[in-house]
PDB file of C-alpha atoms in Angstrom:
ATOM      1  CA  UNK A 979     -36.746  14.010  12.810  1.00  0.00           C
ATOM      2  CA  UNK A 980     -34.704  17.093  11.997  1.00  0.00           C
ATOM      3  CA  UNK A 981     -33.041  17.988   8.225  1.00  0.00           C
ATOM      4  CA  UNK A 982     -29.828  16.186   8.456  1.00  0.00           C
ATOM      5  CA  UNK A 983     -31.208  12.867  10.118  1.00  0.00           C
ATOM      6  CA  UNK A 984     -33.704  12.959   6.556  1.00  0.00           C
ATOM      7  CA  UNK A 985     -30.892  13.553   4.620  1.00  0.00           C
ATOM      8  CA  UNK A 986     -28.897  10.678   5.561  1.00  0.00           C
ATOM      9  CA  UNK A 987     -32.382   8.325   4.912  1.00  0.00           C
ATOM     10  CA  UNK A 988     -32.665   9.953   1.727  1.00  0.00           C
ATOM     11  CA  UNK A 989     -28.567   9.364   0.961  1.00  0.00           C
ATOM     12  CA  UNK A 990     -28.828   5.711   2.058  1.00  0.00           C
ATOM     13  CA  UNK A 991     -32.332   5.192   0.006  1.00  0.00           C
ATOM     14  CA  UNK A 992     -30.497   5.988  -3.248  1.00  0.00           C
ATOM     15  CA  UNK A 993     -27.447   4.034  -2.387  1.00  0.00           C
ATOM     16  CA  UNK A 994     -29.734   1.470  -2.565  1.00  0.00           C
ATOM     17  CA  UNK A 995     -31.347   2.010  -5.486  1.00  0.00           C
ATOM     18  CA  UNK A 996     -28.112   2.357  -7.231  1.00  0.00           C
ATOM     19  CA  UNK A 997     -26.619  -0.434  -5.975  1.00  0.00           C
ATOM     20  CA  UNK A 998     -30.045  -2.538  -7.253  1.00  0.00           C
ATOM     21  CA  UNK A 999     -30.034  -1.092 -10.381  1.00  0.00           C
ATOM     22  CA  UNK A1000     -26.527  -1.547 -10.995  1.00  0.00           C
ATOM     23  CA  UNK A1001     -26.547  -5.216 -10.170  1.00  0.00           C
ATOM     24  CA  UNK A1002     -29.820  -5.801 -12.464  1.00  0.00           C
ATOM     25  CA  UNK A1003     -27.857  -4.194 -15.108  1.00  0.00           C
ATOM     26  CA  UNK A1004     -24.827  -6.343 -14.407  1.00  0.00           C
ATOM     27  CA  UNK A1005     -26.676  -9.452 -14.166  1.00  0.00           C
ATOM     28  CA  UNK A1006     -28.677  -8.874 -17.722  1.00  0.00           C
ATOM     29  CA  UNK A1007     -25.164  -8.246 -19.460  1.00  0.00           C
ATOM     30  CA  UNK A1008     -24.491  -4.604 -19.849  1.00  0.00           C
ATOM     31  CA  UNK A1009     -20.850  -5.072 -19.389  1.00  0.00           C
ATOM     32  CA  UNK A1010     -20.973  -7.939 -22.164  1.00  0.00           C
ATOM     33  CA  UNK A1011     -23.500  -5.867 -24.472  1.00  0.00           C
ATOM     34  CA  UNK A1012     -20.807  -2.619 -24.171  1.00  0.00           C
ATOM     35  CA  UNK A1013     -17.161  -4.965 -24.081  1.00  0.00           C
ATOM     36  CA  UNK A1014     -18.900  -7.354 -27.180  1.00  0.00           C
ATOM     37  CA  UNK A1015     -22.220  -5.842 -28.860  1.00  0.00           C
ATOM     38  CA  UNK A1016     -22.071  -8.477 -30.933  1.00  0.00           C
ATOM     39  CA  UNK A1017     -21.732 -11.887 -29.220  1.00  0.00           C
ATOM     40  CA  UNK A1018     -25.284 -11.971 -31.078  1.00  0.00           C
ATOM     41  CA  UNK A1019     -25.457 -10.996 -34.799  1.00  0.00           C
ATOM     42  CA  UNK A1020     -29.151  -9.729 -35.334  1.00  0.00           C
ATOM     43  CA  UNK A1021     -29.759 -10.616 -38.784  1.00  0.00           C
ATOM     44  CA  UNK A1022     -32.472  -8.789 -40.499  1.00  0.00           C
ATOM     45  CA  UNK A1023     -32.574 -10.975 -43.844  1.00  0.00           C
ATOM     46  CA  UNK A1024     -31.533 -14.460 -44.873  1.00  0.00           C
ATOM     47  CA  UNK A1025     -29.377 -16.090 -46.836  1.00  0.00           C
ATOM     48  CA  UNK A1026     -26.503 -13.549 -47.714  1.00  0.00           C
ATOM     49  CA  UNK A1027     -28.446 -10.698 -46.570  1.00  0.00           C
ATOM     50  CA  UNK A1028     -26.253  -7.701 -45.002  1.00  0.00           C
ATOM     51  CA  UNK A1029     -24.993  -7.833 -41.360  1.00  0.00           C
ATOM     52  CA  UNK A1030     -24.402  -4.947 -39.306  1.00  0.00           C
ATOM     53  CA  UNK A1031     -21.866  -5.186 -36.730  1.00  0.00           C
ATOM     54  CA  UNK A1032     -21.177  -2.423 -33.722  1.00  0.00           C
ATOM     55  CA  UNK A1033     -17.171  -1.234 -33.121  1.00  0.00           C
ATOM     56  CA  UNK A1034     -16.803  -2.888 -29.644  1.00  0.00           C
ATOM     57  CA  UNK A1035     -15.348  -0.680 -26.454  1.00  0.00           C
ATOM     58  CA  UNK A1036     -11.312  -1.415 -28.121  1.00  0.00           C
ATOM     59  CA  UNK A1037     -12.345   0.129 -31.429  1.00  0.00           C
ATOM     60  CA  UNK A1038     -12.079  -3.497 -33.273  1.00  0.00           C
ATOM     61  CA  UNK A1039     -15.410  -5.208 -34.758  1.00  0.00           C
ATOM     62  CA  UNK A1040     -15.676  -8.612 -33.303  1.00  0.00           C
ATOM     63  CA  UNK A1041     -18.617 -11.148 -34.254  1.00  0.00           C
ATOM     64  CA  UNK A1042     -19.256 -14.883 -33.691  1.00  0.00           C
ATOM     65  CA  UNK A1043     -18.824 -17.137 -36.818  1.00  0.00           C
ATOM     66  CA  UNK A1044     -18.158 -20.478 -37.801  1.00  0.00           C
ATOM     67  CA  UNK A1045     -15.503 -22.038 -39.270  1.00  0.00           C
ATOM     68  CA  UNK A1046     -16.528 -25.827 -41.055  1.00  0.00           C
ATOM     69  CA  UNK A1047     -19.553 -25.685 -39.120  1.00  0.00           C
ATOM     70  CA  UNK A1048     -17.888 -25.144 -35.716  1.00  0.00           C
ATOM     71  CA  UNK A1049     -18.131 -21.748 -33.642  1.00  0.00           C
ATOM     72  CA  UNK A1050     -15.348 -19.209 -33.855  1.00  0.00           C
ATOM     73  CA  UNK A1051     -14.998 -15.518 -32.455  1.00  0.00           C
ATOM     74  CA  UNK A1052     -13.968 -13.496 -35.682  1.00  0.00           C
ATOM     75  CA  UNK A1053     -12.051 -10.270 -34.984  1.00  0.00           C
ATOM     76  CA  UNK A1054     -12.084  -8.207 -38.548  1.00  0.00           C
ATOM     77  CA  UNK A1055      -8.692  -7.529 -39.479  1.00  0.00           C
ATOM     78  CA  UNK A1056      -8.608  -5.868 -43.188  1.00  0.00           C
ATOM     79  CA  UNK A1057      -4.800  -5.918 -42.420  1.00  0.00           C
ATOM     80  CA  UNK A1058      -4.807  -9.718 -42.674  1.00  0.00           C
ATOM     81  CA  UNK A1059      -4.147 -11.547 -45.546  1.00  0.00           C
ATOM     82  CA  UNK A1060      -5.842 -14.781 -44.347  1.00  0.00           C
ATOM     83  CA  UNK A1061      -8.217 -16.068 -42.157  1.00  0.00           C
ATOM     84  CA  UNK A1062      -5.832 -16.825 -39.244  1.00  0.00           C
ATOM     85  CA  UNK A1063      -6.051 -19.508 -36.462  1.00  0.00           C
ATOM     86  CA  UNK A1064      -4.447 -20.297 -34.034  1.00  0.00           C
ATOM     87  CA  UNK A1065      -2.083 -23.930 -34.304  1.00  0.00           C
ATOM     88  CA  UNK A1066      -4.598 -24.986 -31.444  1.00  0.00           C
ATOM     89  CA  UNK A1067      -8.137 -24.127 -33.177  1.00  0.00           C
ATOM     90  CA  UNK A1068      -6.600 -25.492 -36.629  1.00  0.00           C
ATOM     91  CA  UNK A1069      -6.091 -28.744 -35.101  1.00  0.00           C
ATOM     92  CA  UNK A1070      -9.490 -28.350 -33.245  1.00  0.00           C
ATOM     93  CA  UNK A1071     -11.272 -27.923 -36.396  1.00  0.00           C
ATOM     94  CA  UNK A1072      -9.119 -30.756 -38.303  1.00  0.00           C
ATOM     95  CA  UNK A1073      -7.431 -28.476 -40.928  1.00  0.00           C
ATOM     96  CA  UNK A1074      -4.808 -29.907 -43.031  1.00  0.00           C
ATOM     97  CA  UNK A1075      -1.494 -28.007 -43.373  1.00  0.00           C
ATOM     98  CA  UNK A1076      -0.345 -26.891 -46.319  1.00  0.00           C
ATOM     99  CA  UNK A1077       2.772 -25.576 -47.267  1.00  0.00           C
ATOM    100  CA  UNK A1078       4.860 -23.559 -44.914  1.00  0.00           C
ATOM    101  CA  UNK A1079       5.153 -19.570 -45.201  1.00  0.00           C
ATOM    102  CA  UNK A1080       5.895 -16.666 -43.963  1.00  0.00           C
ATOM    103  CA  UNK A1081       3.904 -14.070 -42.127  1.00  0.00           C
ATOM    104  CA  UNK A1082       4.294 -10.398 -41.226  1.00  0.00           C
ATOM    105  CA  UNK A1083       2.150  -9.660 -37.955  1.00  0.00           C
ATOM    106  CA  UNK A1084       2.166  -7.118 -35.590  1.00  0.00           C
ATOM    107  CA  UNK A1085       4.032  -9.365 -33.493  1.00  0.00           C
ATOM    108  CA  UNK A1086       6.673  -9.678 -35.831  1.00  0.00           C
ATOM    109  CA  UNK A1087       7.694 -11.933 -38.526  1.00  0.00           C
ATOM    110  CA  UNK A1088       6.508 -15.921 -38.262  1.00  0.00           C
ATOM    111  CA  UNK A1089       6.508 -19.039 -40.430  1.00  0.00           C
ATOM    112  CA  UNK A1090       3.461 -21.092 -40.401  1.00  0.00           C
ATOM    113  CA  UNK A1091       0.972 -22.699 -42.951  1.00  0.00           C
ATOM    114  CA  UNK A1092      -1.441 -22.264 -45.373  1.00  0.00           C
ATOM    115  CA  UNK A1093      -4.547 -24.488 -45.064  1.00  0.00           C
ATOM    116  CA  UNK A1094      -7.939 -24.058 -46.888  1.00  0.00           C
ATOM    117  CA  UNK A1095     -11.625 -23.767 -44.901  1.00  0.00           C
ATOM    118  CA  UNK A1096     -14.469 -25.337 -46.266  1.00  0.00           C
ATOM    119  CA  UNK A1097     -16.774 -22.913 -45.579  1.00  0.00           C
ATOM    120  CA  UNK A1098     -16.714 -19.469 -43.334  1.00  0.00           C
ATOM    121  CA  UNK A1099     -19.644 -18.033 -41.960  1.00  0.00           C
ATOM    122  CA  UNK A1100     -20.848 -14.284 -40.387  1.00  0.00           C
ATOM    123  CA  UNK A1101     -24.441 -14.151 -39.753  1.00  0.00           C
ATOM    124  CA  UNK A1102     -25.899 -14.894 -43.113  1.00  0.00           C
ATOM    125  CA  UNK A1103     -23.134 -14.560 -45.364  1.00  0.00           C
ATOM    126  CA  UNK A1104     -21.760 -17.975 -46.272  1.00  0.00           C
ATOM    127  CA  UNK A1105     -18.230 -18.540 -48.191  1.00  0.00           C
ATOM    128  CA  UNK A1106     -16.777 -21.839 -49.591  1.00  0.00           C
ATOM    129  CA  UNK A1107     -13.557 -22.472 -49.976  1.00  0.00           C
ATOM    130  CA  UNK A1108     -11.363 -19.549 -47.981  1.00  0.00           C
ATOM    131  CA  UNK A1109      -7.590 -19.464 -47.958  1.00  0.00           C
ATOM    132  CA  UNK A1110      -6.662 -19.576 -44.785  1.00  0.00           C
ATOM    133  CA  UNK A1111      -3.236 -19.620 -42.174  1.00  0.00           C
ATOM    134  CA  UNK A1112      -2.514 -21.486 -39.578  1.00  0.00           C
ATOM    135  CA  UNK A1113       0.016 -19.284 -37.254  1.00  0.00           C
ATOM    136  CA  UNK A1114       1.688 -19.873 -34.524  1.00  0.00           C
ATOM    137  CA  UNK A1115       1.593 -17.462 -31.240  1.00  0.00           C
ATOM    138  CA  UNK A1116      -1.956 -16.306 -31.773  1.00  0.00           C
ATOM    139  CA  UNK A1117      -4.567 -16.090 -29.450  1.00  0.00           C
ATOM    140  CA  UNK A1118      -6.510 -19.776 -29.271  1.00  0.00           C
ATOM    141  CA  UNK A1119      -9.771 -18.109 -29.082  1.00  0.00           C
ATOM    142  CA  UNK A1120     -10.370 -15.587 -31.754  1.00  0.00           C
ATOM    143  CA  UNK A1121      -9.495 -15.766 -35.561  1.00  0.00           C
ATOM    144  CA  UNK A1122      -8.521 -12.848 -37.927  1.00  0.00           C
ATOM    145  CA  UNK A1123     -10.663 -12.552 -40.297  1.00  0.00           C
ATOM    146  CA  UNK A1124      -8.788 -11.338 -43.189  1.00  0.00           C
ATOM    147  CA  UNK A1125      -9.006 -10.220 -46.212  1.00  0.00           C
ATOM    148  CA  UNK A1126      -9.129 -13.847 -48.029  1.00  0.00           C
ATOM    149  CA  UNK A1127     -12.659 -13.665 -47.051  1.00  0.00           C
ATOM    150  CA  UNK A1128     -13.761  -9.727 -46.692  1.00  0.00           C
ATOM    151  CA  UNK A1129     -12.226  -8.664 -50.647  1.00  0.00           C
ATOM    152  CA  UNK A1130     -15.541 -10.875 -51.740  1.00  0.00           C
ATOM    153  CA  UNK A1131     -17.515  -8.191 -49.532  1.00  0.00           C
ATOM    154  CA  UNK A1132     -18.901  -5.170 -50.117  1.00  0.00           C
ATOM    155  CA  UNK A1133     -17.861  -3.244 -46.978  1.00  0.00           C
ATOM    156  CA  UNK A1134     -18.987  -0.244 -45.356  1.00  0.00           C
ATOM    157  CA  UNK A1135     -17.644   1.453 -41.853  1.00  0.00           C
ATOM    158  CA  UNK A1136     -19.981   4.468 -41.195  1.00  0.00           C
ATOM    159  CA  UNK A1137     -20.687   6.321 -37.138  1.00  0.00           C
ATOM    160  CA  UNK A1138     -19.191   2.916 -35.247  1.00  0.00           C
ATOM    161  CA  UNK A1139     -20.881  -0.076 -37.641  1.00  0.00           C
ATOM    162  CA  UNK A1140     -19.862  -1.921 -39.900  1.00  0.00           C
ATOM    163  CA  UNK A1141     -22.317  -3.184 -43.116  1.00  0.00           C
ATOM    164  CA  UNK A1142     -21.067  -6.726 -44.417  1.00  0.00           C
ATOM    165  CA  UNK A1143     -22.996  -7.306 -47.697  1.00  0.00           C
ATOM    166  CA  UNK A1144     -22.515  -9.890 -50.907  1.00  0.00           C
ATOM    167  CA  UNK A1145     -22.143  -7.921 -54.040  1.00  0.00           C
ATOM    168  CA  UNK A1146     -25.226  -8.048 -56.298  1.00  0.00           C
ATOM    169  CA  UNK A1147     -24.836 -11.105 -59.107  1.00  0.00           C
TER     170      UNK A1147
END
């Protein structure tokens, strides 16, 4: 077998084991772990204890929550007023509407409602009784989470993470 006939069994040998590799990676969610990495909140303590959350691929930090109880994917927006949903996910959750306002988005200007959420969760930090808005045009699967929610945080952005944290009583 001469030079070139070892270097194409060589070449094909690592094709392989790229290709392998690649697909194990694939398959155990390294595309979800770097497009989301943090479709699951690690919490470290209980009960109102800080949450750490990564800056996904976009630049944006985006966690799972709850809203009342039910799942929700929250994308941070300390430019929101509210906690915005989505006319679908209000009416998915059972949220009453109450009166009618206006909103500024980046989408432009829209009338919609206020409503008010029982309780909103991130990882361990629980909060009752959240204003909230129920807009129209937004994206049925995520909710803003505004700043109705994050002023009662202590918040701090530091090398790609965000620290969620109750202030101290």
């Amino acid at each position: 077998m001469n030079s070139a006939q070892r270097g194409g069994i060589v070449m094909m040998m690592l094709f392989w084991v790229l290709l392998i590799g690649l697909g194990t990676w694939w398959l155990d969610g390294g595309m979800e772990k770097i497009l989301s990495p943090n479709a699951h909140i690690v919490q470290t303590a209980s009960d109102g204890g800080p949450v750490t959350l990564k800056r996904n691929r976009s630049g944006h930090f985006q966690a799972p929550g709850e809203i009342n109880g039910e799942p929700v994917t929250f994308l941070l927006d300390t430019g929101a007023t509210y906690v915005a949903v989505s006319d679908q996910l209000a009416a998915q959750l059972g949220l009453k509407r109450g009166r009618s306002a206006w909103f500024n988005t980046a989408n432009g200007r829209v009338q919609g409602n206020l409503t008010e959420l029982d309780e909103v969760t991130l990882g361990g930090i629980r909060v009752n009784n959240v204003q909230g808005s129920i807009s129209p045009g937004m994206d049925d699967n995520t909710v803003l989470l505004g700043m109705s929610f994050l002023h009662l945080l202590n918040i701090k952005i530091h090398s790609g993470e965000m620290i969620l944290s109750l202030p101290d009583p």
